[in-house]
Amino acid sequence: MINTRLNEQDPEVFRLVEKETERQNQNAEMIASENFASRAVMEAMGSSLTNKYAEGLPGKRYYGGCKFVDVVEDLARDRAKSLFGAEWVNVQPHSGAQANAAVYLAFMKPGEKLLGFDLSHGGHLTHGSPVNFSGIMHEAHFYGVEKETGRLDMNRIRDKAKQVKPKMISIGASAYTRDFDYEAFRDIADETGAFLWMDMAHTAGLIAARLLNDPIPWAHVITTTTHKTLRGPRGGMILVGRDKENTLGVVAPKSGRVKNWSEVLDSAVFPGTQGGPLMHVIAAKAVAFGEALQPDFKTYQKQVIRNAKAMGAAFVEMGYNLVSGGTDNHLLLIDLRNKNLTGKTAEQILGRAEITVNKNMVPFDTESPFVTSGIRLGTPALTTRGMKEPEFEYLAKLINKVLSAPEDDTIHLGVAQEVKELCERFPLYDAAVV
Ligand SMILES: Cc1ncc(COP(=O)(O)O)c(C=O)c1O
């Protein structure tokens, strides 16, 4: 055990941090929305910047003493802009859901219509779900994937948009394994007079590495998390790609002045939906964007996709049904109905075997969201540890071993040992991360 201030002062919390680090070290982490941030990112998050109030923006704060955090926030903004080729960013949203809340506040009035990607087909809660503010405050309509292909059909989405006439169309997903046709979405948005919003929370790292289609030139506004494929601290961000014709101009109610997106979005973050920004997290975002600008980030992201494709092919060979038949990105969605298993059971027994996945609805699911018919697997975290195609193919076999013997605890515990040995070959953190 290492000696730290935390250990000396509060051994109870320290031991829990230590246990969690041990769990992350010894476990095959396959939750698609998780990743392992670098030590440098975590050090910035654990820094003195947590003490600083800095409401406002660099150079325009409501508090004194901001001369250093101003530079930090400018660094984060400049790095994010060059990483994504964006004209404008706001790095203050505390999370992905907060970034999305600011987009709604900026562009939608209560009761106006949204056309979003159906949650049960891969979308996200904040895209109009009736249990989320987005669906409670607005009239949400949905598009989904086709039953036969598991993919979006742009003609069907166009028809739906013409019928609904939404104020805003959202793109982006938590469990969609294929890429989006942003140009076609923009065409539909222009034809129907809607704003186009892309939530790239899951795929931001792959987009930054230019391995997937780029939404920046097409969507009016883009939101993301910074902690999934982007591998930064837990947080959110809003970007605007282009506003050349000021088609995005919004008229200020009192003065009648045409405001641009940046003004509207900045004030939707603060004071609209948040108070003081988390400057320690913004520093960690700057560090993560700096990492993502290095050439080896692209190598990492390429491997993330290669690993997902290799694992997908291994599952198909073993008779598993992948929604859409495979993947273009970092995740796989397995429909377990032909294996007579629910997502809930699969998540539980894989957990016994030290493989962490999450149960997930599949399109046209017949089970409830608490049970589900599928599991979602992601490759970003284990790829960060250095695992490549052979390890992911081996893990697919281990998963199959567990799922083929749902009642056999001896097999589950045997697999847990194999997972532990695999993880030991790809060390993560050498001590409790504090
Ligand atoms: C597409 C999408 N948007 C938004 C979010 C919300 O992000 P956060 O958990 O940081 O609020 C998620 C999280 O999984 C997501 O997948």
XYZ file of C-alpha atoms in Angstrom, residues 42-317:
276
model
C -6.157 12.706 -13.573
C -3.476 14.904 -12.014
C -5.004 18.001 -13.622
C -8.393 16.927 -12.249
C -6.973 16.512 -8.771
C -5.291 19.936 -8.797
C -5.724 23.253 -6.956
C -7.906 24.494 -9.797
C -10.832 22.800 -8.083
C -10.832 25.716 -5.623
C -11.414 28.462 -8.166
C -14.718 30.141 -8.996
C -14.663 31.510 -12.544
C -18.238 32.234 -13.663
C -18.182 33.794 -17.124
C -15.615 33.297 -19.872
C -11.871 34.061 -20.180
C -11.415 37.827 -19.960
C -15.061 38.309 -18.904
C -15.357 36.750 -15.452
C -17.582 37.604 -12.525
C -14.727 36.829 -10.099
C -11.215 38.116 -9.534
C -8.106 35.952 -9.496
C -8.796 34.303 -12.834
C -5.576 35.162 -14.672
C -4.274 31.595 -14.722
C -7.536 29.747 -15.196
C -8.283 32.109 -18.112
C -5.184 30.818 -19.875
C -6.151 27.227 -19.056
C -9.628 27.651 -20.538
C -8.232 29.371 -23.643
C -5.805 26.476 -24.089
C -8.650 23.961 -23.841
C -10.752 25.953 -26.332
C -7.915 26.416 -28.846
C -6.909 22.769 -28.682
C -10.503 21.598 -29.099
C -10.978 23.906 -32.096
C -7.892 22.618 -33.852
C -8.694 18.997 -32.952
C -12.141 19.134 -34.569
C -11.694 21.992 -37.053
C -14.462 23.935 -35.302
C -14.967 27.703 -35.403
C -16.209 27.981 -31.841
C -16.376 25.829 -28.706
C -17.575 26.037 -25.129
C -15.685 23.663 -22.825
C -17.681 24.385 -19.670
C -20.539 21.823 -19.717
C -20.161 19.565 -16.694
C -21.308 16.508 -18.669
C -22.822 15.381 -21.951
C -26.360 15.794 -20.624
C -25.510 19.362 -19.501
C -24.169 20.237 -22.950
C -27.398 18.920 -24.442
C -29.524 20.898 -21.965
C -27.796 24.085 -23.145
C -28.592 23.232 -26.785
C -32.298 22.857 -25.955
C -32.315 26.096 -24.005
C -30.597 27.912 -26.877
C -32.796 26.728 -29.723
C -36.078 25.273 -28.512
C -38.991 26.745 -26.600
C -41.041 24.494 -24.336
C -43.592 22.553 -26.362
C -41.702 22.797 -29.670
C -41.022 19.660 -31.691
C -37.872 17.557 -31.719
C -37.170 14.698 -34.111
C -34.652 12.397 -32.428
C -33.133 8.925 -32.695
C -35.319 6.487 -30.759
C -33.712 5.471 -27.454
C -34.698 1.835 -27.923
C -32.987 1.833 -31.348
C -29.701 3.253 -30.058
C -30.447 6.908 -29.240
C -29.907 8.666 -25.895
C -32.232 9.713 -23.067
C -31.528 13.385 -23.722
C -32.903 13.098 -27.261
C -36.548 13.263 -26.245
C -37.168 10.371 -23.859
C -40.396 10.887 -21.858
C -38.493 10.389 -18.581
C -35.923 13.075 -19.433
C -36.275 16.895 -19.439
C -35.912 16.814 -23.230
C -39.099 14.791 -23.654
C -40.917 16.356 -20.709
C -40.382 19.911 -21.962
C -40.733 19.314 -25.708
C -42.907 17.373 -28.114
C -40.609 14.506 -29.078
C -40.940 12.436 -32.242
C -38.568 9.671 -33.230
C -36.927 7.980 -36.171
C -35.413 4.507 -35.881
C -33.545 1.776 -37.712
C -35.066 -0.592 -40.247
C -36.058 -4.007 -38.947
C -34.348 -5.926 -41.762
C -31.010 -4.086 -41.748
C -30.634 -2.550 -38.279
C -29.593 0.643 -40.123
C -31.079 4.090 -40.634
C -32.835 4.748 -43.932
C -32.472 8.400 -44.923
C -35.575 8.358 -47.150
C -37.700 7.216 -44.221
C -36.184 9.919 -42.008
C -36.890 12.551 -44.676
C -40.547 11.470 -44.857
C -40.834 11.586 -41.077
C -39.271 15.059 -40.906
C -41.653 16.373 -43.576
C -44.578 14.965 -41.637
C -43.455 16.188 -38.163
C -41.896 19.553 -39.200
C -39.617 19.653 -36.148
C -37.842 22.726 -34.822
C -34.729 20.611 -34.305
C -33.457 17.264 -35.596
C -30.964 15.391 -33.457
C -28.389 12.837 -34.552
C -26.146 10.796 -32.276
C -26.444 7.612 -30.304
C -25.320 5.433 -27.440
C -25.734 2.117 -29.200
C -25.623 2.515 -32.991
C -22.811 0.635 -34.677
C -22.941 2.395 -38.051
C -21.846 5.815 -39.248
C -24.198 8.734 -39.961
C -24.745 10.480 -43.306
C -24.507 14.064 -42.053
C -24.841 15.619 -45.493
C -28.183 13.871 -46.012
C -29.336 14.920 -42.531
C -28.414 18.547 -43.301
C -30.322 18.346 -46.548
C -33.401 17.149 -44.654
C -32.953 19.863 -42.017
C -32.678 22.559 -44.717
C -35.703 21.185 -46.572
C -37.854 21.194 -43.449
C -36.453 24.365 -41.835
C -35.028 22.576 -38.780
C -31.853 23.097 -36.758
C -29.491 20.143 -37.019
C -27.807 18.996 -33.804
C -25.266 16.176 -33.645
C -24.424 14.585 -30.286
C -21.090 12.832 -30.919
C -20.613 11.808 -27.259
C -19.697 8.235 -28.162
C -17.701 8.711 -31.326
C -15.854 12.013 -30.707
C -12.438 10.322 -30.502
C -12.996 8.461 -33.764
C -14.227 11.667 -35.418
C -11.229 13.643 -34.091
C -8.981 10.991 -35.653
C -10.913 11.406 -38.946
C -11.892 7.731 -38.998
C -15.628 8.382 -39.220
C -17.656 10.915 -41.216
C -17.212 14.469 -39.969
C -20.328 16.214 -38.607
C -18.577 19.563 -38.106
C -19.295 20.974 -41.591
C -22.910 19.802 -41.595
C -24.540 20.110 -38.166
C -25.506 23.574 -36.889
C -24.379 22.574 -33.427
C -22.421 19.610 -32.067
C -22.204 18.357 -28.499
C -19.981 15.712 -26.966
C -18.743 14.128 -23.800
C -14.993 14.231 -23.228
C -14.599 10.910 -21.405
C -15.608 8.162 -23.829
C -13.584 7.541 -27.021
C -12.022 10.990 -26.504
C -10.366 9.569 -23.339
C -10.403 12.746 -21.280
C -11.964 13.673 -17.947
C -15.677 13.198 -17.292
C -17.304 16.235 -18.912
C -19.033 17.830 -21.885
C -18.425 20.351 -24.672
C -20.356 22.233 -27.377
C -18.945 23.048 -30.810
C -20.045 25.015 -33.836
C -18.501 24.117 -37.152
C -19.458 26.888 -39.534
C -21.698 29.882 -39.435
C -20.549 31.606 -42.557
C -23.852 32.910 -43.784
C -25.081 33.640 -40.291
C -28.060 31.497 -41.195
C -27.860 30.634 -37.550
C -28.512 34.195 -36.466
C -31.012 34.414 -33.639
C -32.857 37.666 -32.995
C -32.499 39.051 -29.470
C -36.022 39.625 -28.105
C -35.454 43.152 -26.758
C -32.959 44.829 -29.088
C -33.898 43.007 -32.277
C -30.154 42.517 -32.829
C -29.135 39.397 -34.704
C -27.018 37.324 -32.363
C -24.769 34.546 -33.558
C -24.737 31.014 -32.241
C -21.740 31.538 -30.042
C -23.421 34.233 -27.962
C -26.624 32.262 -27.680
C -24.867 29.034 -26.723
C -22.406 30.621 -24.304
C -25.251 32.162 -22.348
C -27.267 28.935 -22.515
C -24.385 27.244 -20.641
C -23.870 30.106 -18.176
C -26.059 31.545 -16.753
C -28.678 29.429 -18.579
C -28.067 25.956 -17.220
C -24.940 26.062 -15.047
C -23.161 28.113 -12.416
C -19.384 28.109 -11.962
C -17.331 26.016 -14.408
C -15.180 23.172 -13.036
C -11.772 24.663 -13.782
C -9.857 21.539 -12.688
C -11.878 19.512 -15.189
C -11.333 22.137 -17.880
C -7.581 21.844 -17.228
C -7.905 18.071 -17.628
C -9.840 18.607 -20.874
C -6.944 20.756 -22.144
C -4.519 17.925 -21.301
C -6.705 15.320 -23.019
C -7.117 17.452 -26.160
C -3.324 17.906 -26.175
C -2.982 14.110 -26.091
C -5.561 13.715 -28.856
C -3.566 16.076 -31.083
C -0.569 13.686 -30.987
C -0.101 11.253 -33.892
C -0.368 8.168 -31.649
C -3.989 9.088 -30.841
C -4.945 8.231 -34.416
C -3.085 4.921 -34.126
C -5.051 4.191 -30.941
C -8.405 5.025 -32.550
C -7.615 2.869 -35.601
C -6.956 -0.013 -33.229
C -10.249 0.646 -31.391
C -12.118 0.042 -34.670
C -9.957 -2.920 -35.717
C -10.581 -4.559 -32.357
C -14.343 -4.045 -32.582
C -14.417 -5.512 -36.105
C -12.292 -8.517 -35.078
C -14.444 -9.206 -32.043
C -17.617 -8.791 -34.104
C -16.395 -11.296 -36.700
C -15.538 -13.780 -33.911
C -19.075 -13.494 -32.492
C -20.694 -13.932 -35.916
C -18.616 -17.061 -36.443
